[in-house]
XYZ file of C-alpha atoms in Angstrom:
218
model
C 22.756 -4.025 24.230
C 26.506 -4.446 23.948
C 28.928 -1.625 23.310
C 29.693 -2.806 19.783
C 25.995 -2.961 18.887
C 25.450 0.538 20.258
C 28.384 1.866 18.260
C 27.082 0.235 15.081
C 23.537 1.580 15.554
C 24.880 5.032 16.431
C 26.973 5.047 13.249
C 24.155 3.733 11.053
C 21.528 6.161 12.339
C 23.906 9.117 12.265
C 24.874 8.420 8.647
C 21.231 8.050 7.653
C 20.354 11.331 9.380
C 23.196 13.109 7.584
C 22.209 11.543 4.260
C 18.590 12.648 4.545
C 19.688 16.117 5.667
C 21.842 16.372 2.522
C 18.902 15.270 0.370
C 16.712 17.947 1.984
C 19.386 20.539 1.262
C 19.677 19.416 -2.369
C 15.919 19.577 -2.901
C 15.630 23.036 -1.357
C 18.638 24.364 -3.270
C 17.117 23.139 -6.515
C 13.792 24.732 -5.608
C 15.410 28.084 -4.844
C 17.652 28.087 -7.926
C 14.957 27.054 -10.410
C 11.801 28.366 -8.708
C 10.264 25.020 -9.647
C 9.458 21.749 -7.893
C 10.138 19.741 -11.048
C 13.787 19.057 -10.213
C 13.345 17.124 -6.970
C 14.198 13.764 -8.526
C 17.110 15.015 -10.619
C 18.636 16.776 -7.610
C 18.217 14.111 -4.919
C 16.765 10.979 -6.513
C 19.959 8.928 -6.570
C 20.871 9.740 -2.975
C 17.356 9.021 -1.724
C 17.311 5.731 -3.653
C 20.594 4.712 -1.992
C 19.390 5.670 1.490
C 16.112 3.832 1.004
C 17.827 0.662 -0.208
C 20.253 0.821 2.723
C 17.272 0.996 5.090
C 16.701 -2.727 4.494
C 19.257 -3.110 7.270
C 16.497 -2.018 9.638
C 14.470 -5.089 8.700
C 17.506 -7.201 9.606
C 18.014 -5.244 12.836
C 14.464 -6.108 13.902
C 14.690 -9.729 12.738
C 17.815 -10.520 14.758
C 16.670 -8.595 17.840
C 19.182 -5.769 17.588
C 16.262 -3.351 18.018
C 12.819 -4.093 19.563
C 10.755 -3.084 16.494
C 10.527 -6.563 15.014
C 10.772 -7.166 11.276
C 7.198 -6.908 9.946
C 6.480 -3.182 10.223
C 9.945 -2.116 8.983
C 9.547 -4.549 6.078
C 6.136 -3.122 5.177
C 7.449 0.437 5.120
C 10.652 -0.482 3.313
C 8.842 -2.578 0.717
C 6.234 0.078 -0.038
C 8.713 2.900 -0.398
C 11.282 0.904 -2.333
C 8.722 -0.385 -4.827
C 7.388 3.133 -5.324
C 10.865 4.579 -5.759
C 12.683 1.953 -7.816
C 9.878 0.254 -9.745
C 7.924 3.388 -10.671
C 9.626 6.754 -10.213
C 13.111 5.734 -11.340
C 11.730 3.854 -14.374
C 9.248 6.428 -15.667
C 10.697 9.726 -16.833
C 7.135 10.991 -17.262
C 6.486 11.094 -13.499
C 9.871 12.303 -12.263
C 9.058 15.986 -12.686
C 5.585 15.854 -11.164
C 4.926 17.999 -8.067
C 4.017 14.833 -6.168
C 7.653 13.701 -6.327
C 8.721 16.923 -4.637
C 6.004 16.484 -1.990
C 7.052 12.879 -1.323
C 10.776 13.541 -1.192
C 10.395 16.609 0.998
C 8.100 14.810 3.465
C 10.387 11.767 3.538
C 13.533 13.837 4.044
C 12.218 15.914 6.931
C 10.634 12.944 8.711
C 13.763 10.810 8.300
C 16.124 13.507 9.567
C 13.974 13.677 12.694
C 13.590 9.900 13.040
C 17.244 8.993 12.598
C 18.423 11.862 14.798
C 16.148 10.557 17.532
C 17.530 7.043 17.117
C 21.127 8.284 17.137
C 20.688 10.329 20.315
C 18.828 7.425 21.948
C 21.842 5.189 21.280
C 23.922 7.365 23.581
C 21.109 7.659 26.121
C 20.880 11.425 25.855
C 18.067 12.357 23.492
C 16.780 15.938 24.005
C 13.067 16.024 24.748
C 12.330 18.338 21.831
C 13.717 15.775 19.387
C 11.598 13.053 21.016
C 8.580 15.354 20.773
C 9.260 16.042 17.088
C 9.786 12.334 16.421
C 6.351 11.473 17.786
C 4.483 14.568 16.569
C 5.794 15.645 13.145
C 4.706 12.333 11.587
C 1.059 13.333 12.131
C 1.382 15.769 9.219
C 4.410 14.465 7.308
C 3.295 10.844 6.870
C -0.122 11.590 5.309
C 1.512 14.300 3.186
C 4.074 11.880 1.797
C 1.575 9.094 1.186
C -1.616 10.815 -0.047
C -0.629 13.596 -2.458
C 2.754 11.911 -2.786
C 3.097 8.146 -3.231
C -0.520 7.167 -3.932
C -1.158 10.031 -6.337
C 2.017 9.273 -8.305
C 1.124 5.591 -8.580
C -2.325 6.549 -9.816
C -0.865 8.954 -12.383
C 1.585 6.257 -13.480
C -1.160 3.714 -14.286
C -1.840 4.780 -17.911
C 1.897 5.051 -18.594
C 2.523 1.599 -17.146
C -0.284 0.189 -19.289
C 0.910 1.939 -22.461
C 4.510 0.766 -22.019
C 3.473 -2.671 -20.767
C 6.071 -2.181 -18.052
C 7.842 -5.303 -16.754
C 6.052 -7.459 -19.332
C 8.928 -9.955 -19.432
C 8.998 -10.315 -15.652
C 5.247 -10.933 -15.492
C 5.051 -13.039 -18.671
C 4.634 -16.281 -16.757
C 1.939 -14.912 -14.469
C -1.819 -14.630 -15.082
C -1.719 -10.872 -14.471
C 0.373 -7.922 -15.600
C 2.312 -5.357 -13.605
C -0.484 -2.928 -14.458
C -2.946 -5.234 -12.677
C -0.524 -5.642 -9.775
C -0.199 -1.874 -9.405
C -3.972 -1.438 -9.309
C -4.158 -3.935 -6.441
C -1.318 -2.132 -4.678
C -3.260 1.129 -4.943
C -6.294 -0.500 -3.342
C -4.475 -2.056 -0.373
C -1.831 0.679 0.102
C -4.005 2.984 2.261
C -4.918 0.107 4.591
C -1.304 -1.003 5.044
C -0.236 2.592 5.591
C -3.005 3.097 8.155
C -1.636 0.152 10.149
C 1.762 1.868 10.325
C 0.188 5.245 11.077
C -1.883 3.938 13.988
C 1.179 2.096 15.316
C 2.990 5.435 15.501
C 0.107 6.954 17.445
C 0.383 4.120 19.968
C 4.097 4.789 20.227
C 3.400 8.508 20.667
C 1.079 7.822 23.569
C 3.657 5.556 25.154
C 6.711 7.764 24.625
C 5.252 11.200 25.355
C 2.371 10.806 27.778
C 3.940 8.143 29.997
C 7.011 10.339 30.318
C 4.806 13.255 31.428
C 3.050 11.004 33.936
C 6.418 9.970 35.406
C 7.419 13.619 35.793
C 4.177 14.378 37.669
C 4.789 11.395 39.947
């Protein structure tokens, strides 16, 4: 990787880490000041939406070979999160104050601070082991937390609201199904797509942590 590419990736990952750290701080400050989890979206929703949209760059990074991840898995994660965030949470005031939004945002923020910090330190070739360990261990709890009681539960709770409002009726007018039908299909396949990503991270964990330990023993 050339020096310019390293500088770009270092800048991108550092800014993302800072952004997600700020969102974590905003969520926690709102929680402490209001003693309620209902303000997670109002306190950090816009920033998180911006950071998530900007993460499409990671799909491009993989597609052009700037990073070895490829484009498919980053696209799956980006697409799932962005649809959840922009198509559902930002459009439905009724779900924005639900506890599941707090759970999702908190899990996302912590996991992304860890992930982007790991990437940033790796760009300079000096990533502390404890950050690497967190990167490939914290996801075991944070990812299911963000997806199960977070994303999937919110989408399920949004179903009757989507049906009542006939959400995106104009967009789907030329199709043989509604957005409500689309969302039901998404709910069915979402756990399977997420499991693919989750198991991929376990394979990475085995590679990054255990092989490193084996090298030290050798």
